[in-house]
Short mmCIF file of C-alpha atoms in Angstrom, two decimals:
data_model
loop_
_atom_site.label_atom_id
_atom_site.label_comp_id
_atom_site.label_asym_id
_atom_site.label_seq_id
_atom_site.Cartn_x
_atom_site.Cartn_y
_atom_site.Cartn_z
CA UNK A 293 -28.45 -2.13 51.19
CA UNK A 294 -26.47 0.71 49.48
CA UNK A 295 -22.55 -0.01 48.51
CA UNK A 296 -20.35 3.07 48.98
CA UNK A 297 -18.13 4.03 46.88
CA UNK A 298 -14.02 2.24 47.70
CA UNK A 299 -12.57 5.47 48.70
CA UNK A 300 -15.81 7.01 51.05
CA UNK A 301 -15.53 3.37 52.34
CA UNK A 302 -12.21 4.12 53.96
CA UNK A 303 -12.55 7.43 54.62
CA UNK A 304 -15.52 6.62 56.59
CA UNK A 305 -13.15 3.50 58.32
CA UNK A 306 -10.56 6.05 58.79
CA UNK A 307 -12.89 9.05 60.64
CA UNK A 308 -14.27 5.83 62.30
CA UNK A 309 -11.23 4.77 64.03
CA UNK A 310 -10.28 6.02 67.35
CA UNK A 311 -7.87 8.48 67.83
CA UNK A 312 -5.03 8.82 70.53
CA UNK A 313 -4.07 11.88 71.40
CA UNK A 314 -1.54 13.39 69.18
CA UNK A 315 -0.25 9.99 67.80
CA UNK A 316 -1.49 8.09 64.39
CA UNK A 317 -3.91 5.61 64.67
CA UNK A 318 -3.08 2.05 63.95
CA UNK A 319 -4.25 0.83 61.09
CA UNK A 320 -6.47 -2.28 60.81
CA UNK A 321 -5.07 -5.80 59.73
CA UNK A 322 -7.16 -5.24 56.49
CA UNK A 323 -6.12 -2.39 55.41
CA UNK A 324 -2.16 -3.74 55.62
CA UNK A 325 -1.64 -5.16 52.52
CA UNK A 326 -2.46 -2.24 50.50
CA UNK A 327 -0.87 0.18 52.46
CA UNK A 328 2.73 1.17 52.18
CA UNK A 329 5.03 4.24 52.06
CA UNK A 330 5.95 5.61 49.01
CA UNK A 331 9.25 7.35 47.57
CA UNK A 332 7.29 11.39 46.29
CA UNK A 333 8.33 11.99 42.80
CA UNK A 334 10.63 14.77 42.92
CA UNK A 335 9.80 18.24 41.41
CA UNK A 336 11.03 16.95 37.47
CA UNK A 337 9.43 13.34 37.62
CA UNK A 338 5.90 15.26 38.62
CA UNK A 339 6.43 18.12 36.23
CA UNK A 340 6.78 15.16 33.99
CA UNK A 341 4.42 13.49 34.39
CA UNK A 342 2.00 16.48 34.46
CA UNK A 343 2.87 17.10 30.97
CA UNK A 344 2.75 13.34 29.64
CA UNK A 345 -0.92 13.35 30.95
CA UNK A 346 -1.39 15.74 28.39
CA UNK A 347 -0.95 13.77 25.46
CA UNK A 348 -2.61 10.52 27.83
CA UNK A 349 -5.77 13.15 28.00
CA UNK A 350 -5.36 14.42 24.41
CA UNK A 351 -6.56 11.17 22.30
CA UNK A 352 -10.14 10.85 23.99
CA UNK A 353 -10.35 15.05 22.75
CA UNK A 354 -9.48 13.47 18.99
CA UNK A 355 -12.19 10.63 19.95
CA UNK A 356 -14.96 12.97 21.54
CA UNK A 357 -14.40 15.62 18.61
CA UNK A 358 -13.44 12.86 16.17
CA UNK A 359 -17.44 11.59 16.32
CA UNK A 360 -18.89 14.94 15.61
CA UNK A 361 -15.96 15.61 12.42
CA UNK A 362 -17.58 12.28 11.04
CA UNK A 363 -21.27 12.53 11.27
CA UNK A 364 -20.07 16.51 9.60
CA UNK A 365 -18.60 15.18 6.94
CA UNK A 366 -20.90 11.90 5.90
CA UNK A 367 -23.83 15.01 6.13
CA UNK A 368 -21.84 16.67 3.25
CA UNK A 369 -20.04 14.93 1.57
CA UNK A 370 -20.67 11.07 0.01
CA UNK A 371 -17.75 8.33 0.88
CA UNK A 372 -17.12 5.60 -0.32
CA UNK A 373 -14.84 2.46 1.19
CA UNK A 374 -13.04 -0.40 -0.85
CA UNK A 375 -11.87 -2.43 2.11
CA UNK A 376 -10.01 -5.56 0.99
CA UNK A 377 -11.64 -9.22 1.53
CA UNK A 378 -10.98 -12.93 0.25
CA UNK A 379 -13.89 -12.13 -1.62
CA UNK A 380 -12.36 -10.00 -3.82
CA UNK A 381 -13.36 -7.11 -1.64
CA UNK A 382 -16.37 -4.63 -0.25
CA UNK A 383 -17.32 -1.29 -0.97
CA UNK A 384 -20.09 0.82 0.98
CA UNK A 385 -21.51 3.54 -0.24
CA UNK A 386 -22.29 6.38 2.43
CA UNK A 387 -24.81 8.59 1.32
CA UNK A 388 -25.81 12.03 2.43
CA UNK A 389 -29.45 11.91 4.76
CA UNK A 390 -29.72 7.88 3.48
CA UNK A 391 -28.64 4.25 4.63
CA UNK A 392 -25.14 2.96 4.31
CA UNK A 393 -25.22 1.07 0.51
CA UNK A 394 -23.34 -2.15 0.61
CA UNK A 395 -22.46 -2.80 -3.45
CA UNK A 396 -23.19 -6.90 -4.74
CA UNK A 397 -20.09 -9.30 -3.78
CA UNK A 398 -17.53 -9.91 -6.96
CA UNK A 399 -19.07 -13.11 -8.39
CA UNK A 400 -17.67 -16.71 -7.02
CA UNK A 401 -15.72 -17.45 -9.77
CA UNK A 402 -12.92 -15.39 -8.12
CA UNK A 403 -13.36 -17.00 -5.18
CA UNK A 404 -12.78 -20.38 -7.05
CA UNK A 405 -9.98 -19.21 -9.55
CA UNK A 406 -8.12 -17.47 -6.30
CA UNK A 407 -8.46 -21.46 -4.39
CA UNK A 408 -7.22 -23.01 -7.09
CA UNK A 409 -3.92 -21.32 -7.19
CA UNK A 410 -4.10 -20.89 -3.17
CA UNK A 411 -4.19 -24.76 -3.76
CA UNK A 412 -0.85 -24.79 -5.38
CA UNK A 413 0.84 -22.48 -3.04
CA UNK A 414 -0.61 -24.43 -0.01
CA UNK A 415 1.24 -27.75 -1.75
CA UNK A 416 3.97 -26.00 -1.62
CA UNK A 417 4.31 -24.21 1.75
CA UNK A 418 3.25 -28.80 2.79
CA UNK A 419 6.85 -29.89 1.27
CA UNK A 420 9.27 -26.65 1.61
CA UNK A 421 10.33 -27.16 4.43
CA UNK A 422 11.33 -30.50 3.99
CA UNK A 423 13.34 -30.94 0.86
CA UNK A 424 16.18 -33.72 0.95
CA UNK A 425 15.28 -34.52 4.69
CA UNK A 426 14.32 -38.27 4.22
CA UNK A 427 14.75 -38.61 7.89
CA UNK A 428 11.86 -35.95 8.62
CA UNK A 429 8.57 -38.00 7.37
CA UNK A 430 6.53 -34.88 9.84
CA UNK A 431 4.91 -34.09 6.14
CA UNK A 432 3.57 -36.88 5.10
CA UNK A 433 0.35 -36.81 7.80
CA UNK A 434 -1.12 -33.29 6.36
CA UNK A 435 0.38 -34.54 2.81
CA UNK A 436 -2.23 -36.91 2.95
CA UNK A 437 -4.91 -35.64 4.31
CA UNK A 438 -5.00 -32.32 1.72
CA UNK A 439 -4.42 -34.58 -1.62
CA UNK A 440 -8.58 -36.24 -0.17
CA UNK A 441 -9.85 -32.48 -0.72
CA UNK A 442 -7.77 -32.32 -4.04
CA UNK A 443 -9.04 -35.45 -5.44
CA UNK A 444 -12.98 -34.28 -3.61
CA UNK A 445 -12.10 -30.54 -5.43
CA UNK A 446 -10.68 -32.31 -8.63
CA UNK A 447 -13.99 -34.54 -8.67
CA UNK A 448 -16.73 -31.59 -8.97
CA UNK A 449 -15.34 -29.15 -11.08
CA UNK A 450 -17.04 -29.86 -13.37
CA UNK A 451 -19.48 -27.80 -11.29
CA UNK A 452 -18.28 -25.15 -9.96
CA UNK A 453 -18.74 -22.06 -10.87
CA UNK A 454 -16.71 -20.64 -13.87
CA UNK A 455 -17.01 -20.71 -17.53
CA UNK A 456 -16.91 -23.59 -19.25
CA UNK A 457 -13.64 -22.29 -21.75
CA UNK A 458 -11.56 -22.13 -17.72
CA UNK A 459 -12.24 -25.69 -16.87
CA UNK A 460 -9.31 -27.55 -18.53
CA UNK A 461 -7.17 -25.15 -17.17
CA UNK A 462 -9.19 -25.27 -13.65
CA UNK A 463 -8.79 -29.15 -13.64
CA UNK A 464 -5.12 -29.00 -14.99
CA UNK A 465 -4.02 -27.22 -11.73
CA UNK A 466 -5.92 -30.12 -9.60
CA UNK A 467 -4.34 -32.92 -11.57
CA UNK A 468 -1.22 -31.27 -11.56
CA UNK A 469 -1.13 -31.08 -7.55
CA UNK A 470 -2.45 -34.46 -7.38
CA UNK A 471 0.38 -35.91 -9.59
CA UNK A 472 2.83 -34.18 -7.58
CA UNK A 473 1.73 -35.13 -3.98
CA UNK A 474 1.31 -38.74 -4.72
CA UNK A 475 4.72 -38.80 -6.40
CA UNK A 476 6.30 -37.19 -3.31
CA UNK A 477 4.34 -40.01 -1.10
CA UNK A 478 5.35 -43.00 -3.06
CA UNK A 479 8.71 -42.08 -2.43
CA UNK A 480 8.86 -40.81 0.91
CA UNK A 481 11.39 -37.45 0.21
CA UNK A 482 10.96 -34.15 -1.21
CA UNK A 483 13.46 -33.37 -3.80
CA UNK A 484 14.36 -30.30 -4.50
CA UNK A 485 14.33 -31.57 -7.96
CA UNK A 486 10.48 -32.67 -8.29
CA UNK A 487 9.45 -29.07 -6.49
CA UNK A 488 11.40 -27.29 -8.98
CA UNK A 489 10.16 -29.56 -11.72
CA UNK A 490 6.37 -29.11 -10.17
CA UNK A 491 6.52 -25.22 -10.19
CA UNK A 492 7.51 -25.16 -14.21
CA UNK A 493 4.99 -26.95 -14.65
CA UNK A 494 2.28 -25.46 -12.59
CA UNK A 495 3.45 -21.91 -12.99
CA UNK A 496 1.49 -21.14 -16.75
CA UNK A 497 -1.78 -22.91 -15.93
CA UNK A 498 -1.51 -21.01 -12.33
CA UNK A 499 -1.21 -17.41 -14.59
CA UNK A 500 -4.10 -18.34 -16.41
CA UNK A 501 -6.34 -18.34 -13.30
CA UNK A 502 -4.41 -15.01 -11.54
CA UNK A 503 -5.53 -13.27 -14.69
CA UNK A 504 -9.33 -15.03 -14.93
CA UNK A 505 -9.32 -14.26 -10.90
CA UNK A 506 -8.16 -9.88 -11.81
CA UNK A 507 -10.90 -9.95 -14.63
CA UNK A 508 -13.38 -10.92 -12.83
CA UNK A 509 -12.77 -8.63 -10.10
CA UNK A 510 -11.71 -5.69 -11.83
CA UNK A 511 -15.34 -6.11 -13.80
CA UNK A 512 -17.38 -6.27 -11.29
CA UNK A 513 -16.16 -3.08 -9.51
CA UNK A 514 -16.13 -0.49 -12.36
CA UNK A 515 -19.52 -2.06 -13.04
CA UNK A 516 -20.05 -0.84 -9.45
CA UNK A 517 -19.06 1.93 -9.62
CA UNK A 518 -20.75 2.89 -13.31
CA UNK A 519 -23.96 2.70 -10.92
CA UNK A 520 -22.88 5.20 -8.06
CA UNK A 521 -21.16 8.11 -10.27
CA UNK A 522 -24.56 7.66 -12.93
CA UNK A 523 -26.08 7.62 -9.01
CA UNK A 524 -24.73 10.70 -7.75
CA UNK A 525 -24.14 12.83 -10.41
CA UNK A 526 -22.41 15.77 -9.48
CA UNK A 527 -22.07 14.86 -6.02
CA UNK A 528 -19.96 12.59 -7.29
CA UNK A 529 -16.77 15.52 -7.58
CA UNK A 530 -17.21 15.42 -3.99
CA UNK A 531 -16.64 12.24 -3.43
CA UNK A 532 -14.14 10.91 -0.53
CA UNK A 533 -12.88 7.94 -0.72
CA UNK A 534 -10.67 5.17 0.97
CA UNK A 535 -8.91 1.68 0.36
CA UNK A 536 -7.07 -0.65 2.66
CA UNK A 537 -3.82 -1.78 2.43
CA UNK A 538 -0.54 -3.89 3.31
CA UNK A 539 2.33 -3.45 2.54
CA UNK A 540 2.78 -6.69 0.15
CA UNK A 541 -0.78 -5.41 -1.59
CA UNK A 542 0.19 -1.71 -1.83
CA UNK A 543 2.04 -1.80 -5.22
CA UNK A 544 -1.03 -2.09 -7.88
CA UNK A 545 -3.64 -1.95 -5.19
CA UNK A 546 -6.14 -3.62 -7.46
CA UNK A 547 -9.33 -1.43 -5.15
CA UNK A 548 -7.36 2.12 -5.00
CA UNK A 549 -6.37 1.43 -8.62
CA UNK A 550 -10.03 0.82 -9.53
CA UNK A 551 -10.97 4.07 -7.70
CA UNK A 552 -8.47 6.06 -9.30
CA UNK A 553 -10.07 5.41 -12.92
CA UNK A 554 -12.79 7.15 -11.60
CA UNK A 555 -11.38 9.92 -9.73
CA UNK A 556 -8.55 11.24 -11.82
CA UNK A 557 -5.14 12.23 -10.65
CA UNK A 558 -6.13 15.27 -9.08
CA UNK A 559 -8.01 13.42 -6.21
CA UNK A 560 -5.37 11.04 -5.52
CA UNK A 561 -4.21 11.54 -1.68
CA UNK A 562 -7.21 14.97 -1.93
CA UNK A 563 -10.24 13.18 -1.61
CA UNK A 564 -8.83 9.23 -2.04
CA UNK A 565 -6.37 7.72 -0.05
CA UNK A 566 -5.02 4.79 0.41
CA UNK A 567 -5.06 3.72 4.26
CA UNK A 568 -1.85 1.80 5.25
CA UNK A 569 -3.04 -1.13 8.15
CA UNK A 570 -0.99 -3.89 9.58
CA UNK A 571 -3.60 -6.63 8.31
CA UNK A 572 -5.49 -7.55 4.98
CA UNK A 573 -9.18 -6.75 6.58
CA UNK A 574 -9.90 -4.43 8.95
CA UNK A 575 -13.55 -2.98 9.29
CA UNK A 576 -15.64 -0.43 7.77
CA UNK A 577 -15.72 1.97 11.28
CA UNK A 578 -12.06 1.91 11.43
CA UNK A 579 -11.81 2.96 8.06
CA UNK A 580 -13.76 5.58 8.47
CA UNK A 581 -12.28 6.84 11.72
CA UNK A 582 -9.13 6.78 9.63
CA UNK A 583 -10.42 8.95 6.83
CA UNK A 584 -12.21 11.17 9.00
CA UNK A 585 -8.97 11.96 11.13
CA UNK A 586 -6.82 12.19 8.15
CA UNK A 587 -9.58 15.27 6.60
CA UNK A 588 -10.19 16.95 10.16
CA UNK A 589 -6.30 16.85 10.37
CA UNK A 590 -5.94 18.87 7.28
CA UNK A 591 -7.86 21.98 9.70
CA UNK A 592 -4.95 21.75 12.06
CA UNK A 593 -2.06 22.01 9.39
CA UNK A 594 -3.82 25.13 7.93
CA UNK A 595 -4.44 26.71 11.11
CA UNK A 596 -1.06 26.41 12.48
CA UNK A 597 1.36 25.72 10.08
CA UNK A 598 -0.48 27.32 6.80
CA UNK A 599 -0.93 23.95 4.90
CA UNK A 600 -3.63 22.17 5.01
CA UNK A 601 -1.91 19.31 3.77
CA UNK A 602 1.16 18.75 6.09
CA UNK A 603 -1.13 16.61 8.50
CA UNK A 604 -0.94 14.19 5.92
CA UNK A 605 3.05 13.57 6.26
CA UNK A 606 5.05 12.95 9.36
CA UNK A 607 4.99 16.28 10.80
CA UNK A 608 8.67 16.29 12.26
CA UNK A 609 9.77 14.36 9.01
CA UNK A 610 11.07 17.70 7.71
CA UNK A 611 13.70 18.65 10.86
CA UNK A 612 14.87 14.73 10.97
CA UNK A 613 15.68 14.67 7.65
CA UNK A 614 18.04 18.27 8.20
CA UNK A 615 19.42 16.41 11.19
CA UNK A 616 20.29 13.80 9.25
CA UNK A 617 21.69 14.69 6.80
CA UNK A 618 24.20 16.97 9.21
CA UNK A 619 24.66 13.75 11.33
CA UNK A 620 25.59 11.74 8.55
CA UNK A 621 28.26 14.54 7.44
CA UNK A 622 29.60 15.11 10.69
CA UNK A 623 29.93 10.98 10.18
CA UNK A 624 32.05 11.33 7.40
CA UNK A 625 28.97 9.93 5.41
CA UNK A 626 27.07 11.13 2.39
CA UNK A 627 22.95 10.88 3.58
CA UNK A 628 20.87 8.22 1.35
CA UNK A 629 17.29 9.70 1.56
CA UNK A 630 14.15 9.82 -1.35
CA UNK A 631 13.76 13.20 -2.91
CA UNK A 632 11.52 15.36 -1.05
CA UNK A 633 7.90 15.50 -2.12
CA UNK A 634 5.62 18.47 -2.04
CA UNK A 635 2.96 18.78 0.42
CA UNK A 636 0.07 17.87 -1.48
CA UNK A 637 1.27 15.46 -3.58
CA UNK A 638 -1.07 14.02 -6.64
CA UNK A 639 1.16 11.12 -7.28
CA UNK A 640 0.44 8.09 -6.44
CA UNK A 641 0.64 6.39 -2.87
CA UNK A 642 2.82 3.28 -3.89
CA UNK A 643 6.22 3.46 -6.15
CA UNK A 644 6.27 4.74 -9.01
CA UNK A 645 9.54 5.63 -9.60
CA UNK A 646 10.18 2.89 -12.59
CA UNK A 647 13.64 0.84 -13.24
CA UNK A 648 14.90 -1.78 -15.30
CA UNK A 649 13.54 -5.16 -14.13
CA UNK A 650 10.13 -7.57 -14.45
CA UNK A 651 7.18 -5.59 -13.42
CA UNK A 652 4.51 -8.15 -14.04
CA UNK A 653 3.70 -11.37 -14.14
CA UNK A 654 3.57 -11.72 -17.97
CA UNK A 655 6.91 -9.91 -17.74
CA UNK A 656 8.30 -12.99 -16.07
CA UNK A 657 7.49 -15.93 -19.07
#
């Protein structure tokens, strides 16, 4: 039996209900739970609702147009996406008229070095909440379990993927972890002095693992981009590229910094974009959507405001800046704002102002 839509079914039921002269028909019992007298909106509320609906509907129009823009961009431009991952990143090359090409992964030794560094961080996360708190023993069971895993890693480190001259340092990281964990379990308490001594001992060996991981990652991706640049030839100057980041990884972002070496300063914030996200990882589809949105919005800026880079910035930012200044002066205070940056700036999309203080691990040694 064909099912009528709910609205048609209700209309049919109402039409079939008997009429009693001019009086309204009584609602059937099954309709009473969903019926009731609503206060009609005021003229202002209705007007607001109608205007706000335009903004809601805009996003559907954006999505529809975005699919067309994406097809047009990918049909005319190669695109490189560099995405963060726990395995040292992903790079995907989109070429007009060809299937996407995903680059080989970073060698496994990168993950091995990174895991060694994280192992010490994990130990610290277990103990830091319990420093000088002998009454709380809730750290004991997690540490014992992790100690078992740590010993298994140490026992097999000789066969792990890495150059032979990295093995002694890698073993030292694990043995230092094990010694601290066994000492803490034997004493039954986590002391600040013990944690500080452990950190001081681990810092130099961790530094080597961090450097080797970075070297492995950078050399791999530069080799990939060497090949892609050669394959694309002159069309490389027509490539769009984007990398993703969260706040803590914005400064000296590895994948973006590697891409910048191949695109040059004039491409930054033009064909090469750093897209900030709220998580370490994202999907290629979401990255493409963001990249296409940036490129397509530039047409809006050019059409309406005579600047095809205006929409790369907070559209209300300039007027908000003027208002902040006037409001602060009205309060008898000086505004605190960064220098105004011209639309289309090619500066790095990270902190570049310099200043005093350490700026690398080497500066801290």
